[in-house]
Amino acid sequence: MGNLFKSTYLRKFLISYTIIFIVPFIIFSLIFQFRYRSILEEELIKNTQKQLTALETNMSYEISQLDMIVSQNIINRFLVPFDFDIDPMAANERIDTLNQFTQANAFIEEMLLHYNDTGYIFSSESSFLRPATFETVFEFPEWPMDEMLSDLKDRNTMLIIPKTPVNIYTQQDHHEYTIITYPLTNEGLRYYGNLLFLINENSMDSMIGNAYDNENNYTVILDESLNVIHQKGSLNVTGLDISGLDFKTRISDKGKPIESYTITDRGEEFLVSKSYSDDLKWTFVNITSVSTALHTSIEAQQTFLMIASLMLLLGVMIIFLVVNTNYKPIQSLSNFSKQLTTKAPEKNTQDTGPSHLSLIHISEPTRQESRSRIPS
C-alpha cells in the first residue's frame, strides 16, 4: 500500500474524487445550516407575535368587560348617589349589584363603590364607613387614604394602580392587586364617584402564563405613558433597563402595531416583540432569550453537524478504498510492463492473467527487434 501512495496518478485520482465529493457536501451543509437557523428564527418571531397578539386580545376583552359594567351602571343609574339616612335599603341594592358583577366575572376579585360626598364605601359584601374601610377592612399599605381620596375626587379618567398590596379582612393571606378605577358620572354633567376593580395579580399572571412559558420569557404591559401596569417572568433579561429612553423610544412607535427586533445584552441575544393596542392604548412587550428558546433546535442542528462530519469522513475512506482497489491492477500492469522493457519476464510470475500474457506476447518481438538493431 505504501508503494501505491508513491504513485502520482493515485494521488491525483484520490484528491480529485475527494474534492468532487467534499465540495458539494460542504456547500449543501452550509446552506442547510444557515437556512435552518434562519427558518428557526422566523418561526420564533412568528410564534412570539402570535402569542403576544393572543395576550393583547384576551386582555382587551377583560378590560372591555369592565368598561361594559361601568357603562351599564351609568346608563341604568344603578349606582347613583343616595342619602343613606333617608333610604338605607338603597345600600343593599348597591351591594347586590356589585356582588352580581363580581360573581359573574372571574377576572374581578372585588369591587368597591366610592362616592365623593358621602362617608361610606360599598363592596360586593357590605358597606363600611370610610375611615374604617381603609384602616381595617380594605387596607392599602402603599396607597394611604388621604392620597387615595385625593386621587379619586372629581377624577374624570381611568386610573390604574399597578401591583399594589391590599389586605382584605376576609382573607388570611395578603395579595397584590392591580386596581383599575373608573369615574362615575350623572349623564356626563357631574362626576359623583368612582368604581374600583380589584384584579388579583394571579389572574394577570395566569393570562400571561397561558400565552408564554414563564421560564424563558419576560412579559411587561405598559400604559399609554409607558408606565408598567404588570410584568411577569423569571428570565435573566429582567436586568435590562426597560425604563431607559432608548428602549421606550423603540417600543413607543405606534405606527407599527406589532413588530420584533433583536438586542444584545451581556453577550446574549434577545428577541423583543411588542404589540400596541389601539383600544386600550397599552403596549404589550415580550422579551425572549433566542439561544434558550432555540435550545432544542440548536441541539438538533449540532447533532446534524456531527453526523455530517462522520458521513464526510466515511465518504473519504470509501473513496480511498475504491480508488485503491481500482488502481491496483493498473499499478501491477505498469510495473510488469517496466519489467518487459528491461528483461525477460519470469516464467513463474505470480500473475499469469490475460493482461500479463498479452503484454508478454506483444513485448517478445519488440525485444528481438531491439537486439537485431544492436551492432555487433
Coordinates of C-alpha atoms in Angstrom, one line a residue:
M1 CA 0.0 0.0 0.0
G2 CA 3.0 2.3 0.7
N3 CA 4.1 1.9 -2.9
L4 CA 0.7 2.8 -4.1
F5 CA 0.8 6.1 -2.3
K6 CA 4.0 6.9 -4.1
S7 CA 2.1 6.9 -7.4
T8 CA 1.4 10.4 -8.7
Y9 CA -1.7 9.1 -10.6
L10 CA -3.1 7.5 -7.5
R11 CA -2.7 10.7 -5.5
K12 CA -4.3 12.7 -8.3
F13 CA -7.3 10.3 -8.5
L14 CA -7.7 10.3 -4.8
I15 CA -7.6 14.1 -4.5
S16 CA -9.9 14.6 -7.5
Y17 CA -12.6 12.2 -6.2
T18 CA -12.3 13.6 -2.7
I19 CA -12.8 17.2 -3.9
I20 CA -15.7 16.1 -6.1
F21 CA -17.3 14.5 -3.0
I22 CA -16.4 17.1 -0.4
V23 CA -17.2 20.4 -2.1
P24 CA -20.9 19.7 -2.9
F25 CA -21.3 18.1 0.6
I26 CA -19.8 21.2 2.3
I27 CA -21.9 23.6 0.2
F28 CA -25.1 21.7 1.0
S29 CA -24.2 21.6 4.7
L30 CA -23.5 25.3 4.9
I31 CA -26.7 26.2 3.1
F32 CA -28.7 23.9 5.3
Q33 CA -27.1 25.3 8.5
F34 CA -27.7 28.9 7.6
R35 CA -31.1 28.4 6.2
Y36 CA -32.1 26.1 9.2
R37 CA -31.1 28.9 11.6
S38 CA -33.0 31.5 9.6
I39 CA -36.1 29.3 9.5
L40 CA -36.0 28.7 13.2
E41 CA -35.7 32.5 14.0
E42 CA -38.5 33.3 11.6
E43 CA -40.7 30.7 13.3
L44 CA -39.7 32.1 16.7
I45 CA -40.7 35.6 15.7
K46 CA -44.0 34.4 14.2
N47 CA -44.9 32.3 17.3
T48 CA -43.9 35.1 19.7
Q49 CA -46.0 37.7 17.8
K50 CA -48.9 35.3 17.6
Q51 CA -48.8 34.7 21.4
L52 CA -48.4 38.4 22.0
T53 CA -51.5 39.1 19.9
A54 CA -53.4 36.5 21.8
L55 CA -52.4 38.1 25.1
E56 CA -53.5 41.5 23.8
T57 CA -56.8 40.1 22.6
N58 CA -57.6 38.4 25.9
M59 CA -56.6 41.4 28.0
S60 CA -58.6 43.8 25.7
Y61 CA -61.6 41.5 26.2
E62 CA -61.4 41.6 30.0
I63 CA -60.9 45.3 30.1
S64 CA -63.8 45.8 27.7
Q65 CA -66.0 43.8 30.2
L66 CA -65.1 46.4 32.9
D67 CA -66.0 49.2 30.5
M68 CA -69.3 47.5 29.9
I69 CA -70.0 47.2 33.6
V70 CA -69.4 50.8 34.2
S71 CA -71.4 51.9 31.1
Q72 CA -74.3 49.7 32.1
N73 CA -74.4 51.1 35.6
I74 CA -74.2 54.7 34.3
I75 CA -77.0 54.2 31.8
N76 CA -79.3 52.3 34.2
R77 CA -78.4 54.5 37.1
F78 CA -77.9 51.6 39.4
L79 CA -75.1 53.3 41.4
V80 CA -76.3 56.9 41.6
P81 CA -75.8 58.7 44.9
F82 CA -78.4 58.4 47.6
D83 CA -79.0 59.5 51.2
F84 CA -78.2 56.6 53.4
D85 CA -80.2 58.0 56.3
I86 CA -83.4 58.5 54.2
D87 CA -83.1 55.3 52.1
P88 CA -80.9 52.7 53.9
M89 CA -82.3 49.9 51.7
A90 CA -80.6 51.5 48.7
A91 CA -77.3 50.4 50.2
N92 CA -78.4 46.8 49.8
E93 CA -79.3 47.4 46.2
R94 CA -75.7 48.7 45.6
I95 CA -74.2 45.8 47.4
D96 CA -76.3 43.3 45.4
T97 CA -75.4 45.0 42.2
L98 CA -71.6 44.8 42.9
N99 CA -72.0 41.2 44.0
Q100 CA -73.7 40.2 40.8
F101 CA -71.0 41.7 38.7
T102 CA -68.2 40.2 40.8
Q103 CA -69.7 36.7 40.8
A104 CA -70.2 36.9 37.0
N105 CA -66.6 37.8 36.2
A106 CA -63.8 35.6 37.4
F107 CA -61.3 38.3 36.4
I108 CA -62.7 40.6 39.1
E109 CA -62.0 39.6 42.7
E110 CA -63.6 42.6 44.4
M111 CA -65.4 45.8 43.5
L112 CA -65.6 49.0 45.6
L113 CA -68.0 51.9 45.1
H114 CA -66.8 55.2 46.4
Y115 CA -68.9 58.4 46.4
N116 CA -67.2 61.8 46.6
D117 CA -69.7 63.4 49.0
T118 CA -70.6 60.6 51.4
G119 CA -68.7 58.8 54.2
Y120 CA -69.5 55.3 53.0
I121 CA -67.7 52.7 50.9
F122 CA -69.6 49.8 49.4
S123 CA -68.2 46.4 48.4
S124 CA -69.8 43.3 47.0
E125 CA -70.4 42.1 50.5
S126 CA -71.2 45.1 52.7
S127 CA -71.0 48.8 53.3
F128 CA -68.4 50.5 55.6
L129 CA -67.6 53.9 57.0
R130 CA -64.8 55.4 55.0
P131 CA -62.1 55.6 57.8
A132 CA -62.8 52.1 59.0
T133 CA -62.8 50.8 55.4
F134 CA -59.2 51.9 54.7
E135 CA -57.8 51.1 58.1
T136 CA -59.2 47.7 58.9
V137 CA -61.4 46.3 56.1
F138 CA -59.5 47.1 52.9
E139 CA -56.1 48.2 53.9
F140 CA -53.8 49.7 51.2
P141 CA -50.3 49.9 52.7
E142 CA -48.8 51.7 49.7
W143 CA -51.9 53.9 48.9
P144 CA -52.7 56.0 52.0
M145 CA -56.3 57.0 52.5
D146 CA -55.7 60.8 52.1
E147 CA -53.7 60.2 48.9
M148 CA -56.4 57.8 47.6
L149 CA -59.2 60.3 48.2
S150 CA -57.2 63.0 46.6
D151 CA -56.6 60.8 43.5
L152 CA -60.2 59.8 43.2
K153 CA -62.0 63.1 43.9
D154 CA -63.5 64.7 40.8
R155 CA -61.5 62.4 38.6
N156 CA -62.8 62.0 35.1
T157 CA -60.4 59.4 33.6
M158 CA -59.4 55.9 34.3
L159 CA -56.7 55.4 36.9
I160 CA -54.5 52.3 37.2
I161 CA -52.6 51.4 40.3
P162 CA -50.3 48.5 39.4
K163 CA -49.3 45.6 41.6
T164 CA -50.1 47.1 45.0
P165 CA -50.6 45.1 48.2
V166 CA -54.1 45.0 49.6
N167 CA -55.1 43.5 53.0
I168 CA -58.7 42.3 52.8
Y169 CA -60.4 41.4 56.1
T170 CA -61.9 38.3 54.7
Q171 CA -58.6 36.8 53.6
Q172 CA -55.8 35.5 55.9
D173 CA -53.1 35.8 53.2
H174 CA -52.2 39.1 51.8
H175 CA -52.1 39.5 48.0
E176 CA -51.1 42.1 45.4
Y177 CA -53.7 43.6 43.1
T178 CA -53.9 45.8 40.1
I179 CA -56.5 48.4 40.9
I180 CA -58.4 49.9 38.0
T181 CA -60.8 52.8 38.8
Y182 CA -63.5 54.3 36.6
P183 CA -65.2 57.6 37.2
L184 CA -68.9 57.6 37.5
T185 CA -70.9 60.5 36.0
N186 CA -74.5 61.6 36.0
E187 CA -75.2 61.9 32.3
G188 CA -71.8 63.5 31.8
L189 CA -72.8 66.6 33.9
R190 CA -71.0 65.8 37.1
Y191 CA -68.6 63.1 38.4
Y192 CA -70.0 61.8 41.6
G193 CA -67.8 58.9 42.4
N194 CA -65.6 56.0 41.3
L195 CA -65.9 52.3 40.8
L196 CA -62.8 50.4 41.8
F197 CA -62.0 47.0 40.4
L198 CA -59.5 44.8 42.3
I199 CA -57.8 42.4 39.9
N200 CA -55.7 39.8 41.6
E201 CA -52.2 39.5 40.3
N202 CA -52.7 35.8 39.9
S203 CA -55.3 36.5 37.3
M204 CA -52.9 38.7 35.4
D205 CA -50.1 36.2 35.8
S206 CA -52.4 33.4 34.6
M207 CA -53.3 35.3 31.5
I208 CA -49.7 35.8 30.6
G209 CA -48.8 32.3 31.6
N210 CA -51.4 30.9 29.1
A211 CA -49.5 32.7 26.3
Y212 CA -45.9 32.2 27.3
D213 CA -43.5 29.9 29.0
N214 CA -42.6 32.0 32.0
E215 CA -39.2 30.4 32.4
N216 CA -38.0 31.7 29.1
N217 CA -39.9 35.0 28.8
Y218 CA -40.2 38.4 30.3
T219 CA -43.5 40.0 29.6
V220 CA -44.5 43.5 30.5
I221 CA -47.7 45.5 29.9
L222 CA -47.2 49.3 29.7
D223 CA -49.8 52.1 29.8
E224 CA -50.1 55.0 27.3
S225 CA -47.3 56.8 29.1
L226 CA -45.2 53.6 29.1
N227 CA -45.6 53.1 32.9
V228 CA -45.6 49.5 33.9
I229 CA -49.0 48.0 34.6
H230 CA -47.9 44.4 35.0
Q231 CA -44.8 42.4 34.5
K232 CA -44.0 38.7 34.8
G233 CA -41.1 36.4 34.0
S234 CA -38.0 34.9 35.6
L235 CA -35.8 35.4 32.6
N236 CA -32.3 36.8 33.1
V237 CA -33.4 39.7 30.8
T238 CA -35.1 41.4 33.8
G239 CA -31.7 43.1 34.2
L240 CA -32.4 45.1 31.0
D241 CA -33.2 48.7 31.6
I242 CA -36.8 48.8 30.2
S243 CA -37.2 52.2 31.7
G244 CA -34.4 53.6 29.6
L245 CA -35.0 56.3 26.9
D246 CA -33.7 54.2 24.1
F247 CA -35.9 51.2 25.0
K248 CA -39.0 53.4 25.4
T249 CA -38.4 55.2 22.2
R250 CA -38.2 52.0 20.2
I251 CA -41.4 50.5 21.6
S252 CA -43.3 53.7 21.6
D253 CA -43.6 53.7 17.8
K254 CA -47.3 53.3 17.3
G255 CA -47.0 53.3 13.5
K256 CA -46.2 49.6 13.7
P257 CA -48.9 47.8 15.7
I258 CA -46.7 44.7 16.1
E259 CA -43.0 44.2 15.4
S260 CA -40.0 42.3 16.5
Y261 CA -36.3 43.1 16.7
T262 CA -33.2 41.7 18.4
I263 CA -31.0 43.3 21.1
T264 CA -27.7 42.1 22.6
D265 CA -27.2 42.3 26.4
R266 CA -24.2 40.9 28.2
G267 CA -23.2 38.9 25.2
E268 CA -26.6 37.3 24.8
E269 CA -29.1 37.8 22.0
F270 CA -32.7 38.6 22.9
L271 CA -35.8 38.9 20.8
V272 CA -38.0 41.8 21.7
S273 CA -41.6 41.7 20.4
K274 CA -44.1 44.5 21.0
S275 CA -47.8 44.9 20.2
Y276 CA -49.8 48.1 20.6
S277 CA -53.5 48.1 21.4
D278 CA -55.4 50.9 19.8
D279 CA -58.4 50.2 22.1
L280 CA -56.6 50.2 25.4
K281 CA -53.7 52.4 24.4
W282 CA -51.5 49.9 26.1
T283 CA -48.2 48.3 24.8
F284 CA -47.5 44.6 25.3
V285 CA -43.9 43.7 25.2
N286 CA -42.3 40.2 25.4
I287 CA -38.5 39.6 25.6
T288 CA -37.2 36.1 24.9
S289 CA -33.7 34.7 25.0
V290 CA -33.0 33.5 21.5
S291 CA -30.5 30.8 22.5
T292 CA -32.7 29.4 25.2
A293 CA -35.8 29.4 23.0
L294 CA -34.0 27.6 20.2
H295 CA -32.1 25.3 22.6
T296 CA -33.7 22.1 21.4
S297 CA -33.4 23.0 17.8
I298 CA -29.8 24.1 18.2
E299 CA -29.0 20.8 19.7
A300 CA -30.6 19.1 16.7
Q301 CA -28.5 21.3 14.5
Q302 CA -25.3 20.3 16.3
T303 CA -26.3 16.7 16.1
F304 CA -26.7 17.1 12.3
L305 CA -23.2 18.6 12.1
M306 CA -21.7 15.6 14.0
I307 CA -23.5 13.2 11.7
A308 CA -22.5 15.1 8.6
S309 CA -18.8 15.1 9.8
L310 CA -18.9 11.4 10.3
M311 CA -20.5 10.9 6.9
L312 CA -17.8 13.1 5.4
L313 CA -15.1 11.0 7.0
L314 CA -16.7 7.8 6.0
G315 CA -17.1 9.0 2.4
V316 CA -13.4 9.9 2.2
M317 CA -12.5 6.4 3.5
I318 CA -14.8 4.8 0.9
I319 CA -13.3 6.9 -1.9
F320 CA -9.8 5.8 -0.8
L321 CA -10.7 2.1 -0.7
V322 CA -12.5 2.3 -4.1
V323 CA -9.6 4.2 -5.8
N324 CA -7.0 1.9 -4.2
T325 CA -8.9 -1.2 -5.3
N326 CA -9.4 0.0 -8.9
Y327 CA -5.8 1.3 -9.2
K328 CA -4.1 -1.9 -8.0
P329 CA -4.4 -3.8 -11.4
I330 CA -3.2 -0.7 -13.2
Q331 CA -0.2 -0.4 -11.0
S332 CA 0.5 -4.1 -11.4
L333 CA 0.4 -3.8 -15.2
S334 CA 2.5 -0.7 -15.1
N335 CA 5.2 -2.5 -13.0
F336 CA 5.0 -5.6 -15.2
S337 CA 5.4 -3.5 -18.4
K338 CA 8.5 -1.9 -17.0
Q339 CA 10.0 -5.4 -16.4
L340 CA 9.3 -6.4 -20.0
T341 CA 11.2 -3.4 -21.4
T342 CA 14.2 -4.2 -19.3
K343 CA 14.4 -8.1 -19.1
A344 CA 12.5 -11.2 -20.0
P345 CA 9.6 -12.0 -17.7
E346 CA 10.0 -14.7 -15.1
K347 CA 8.0 -17.8 -16.1
N348 CA 6.9 -18.5 -12.6
T349 CA 5.4 -15.0 -12.2
Q350 CA 2.5 -14.9 -9.7
D351 CA 0.1 -13.0 -12.0
T352 CA -0.5 -15.0 -15.2
G353 CA -3.7 -13.4 -16.1
P354 CA -4.7 -12.5 -19.7
S355 CA -3.3 -9.0 -19.4
H356 CA 0.1 -10.2 -18.4
L357 CA 0.2 -12.9 -21.2
S358 CA -0.8 -10.3 -23.8
L359 CA 2.0 -8.0 -22.7
I360 CA 4.5 -10.9 -22.9
H361 CA 3.2 -11.8 -26.4
I362 CA 3.5 -8.2 -27.6
S363 CA 6.8 -7.5 -26.0
E364 CA 8.7 -10.6 -27.3
P365 CA 9.0 -9.4 -31.0
T366 CA 9.8 -5.9 -29.7
R367 CA 12.8 -7.2 -27.7
Q368 CA 14.0 -9.3 -30.6
E369 CA 13.8 -6.3 -33.0
S370 CA 15.7 -4.3 -30.5
R371 CA 18.5 -6.9 -30.2
S372 CA 18.8 -7.2 -34.0
R373 CA 19.4 -3.5 -34.3
I374 CA 22.3 -3.6 -31.8
P375 CA 25.6 -3.6 -33.8
S376 CA 27.9 -6.5 -33.2

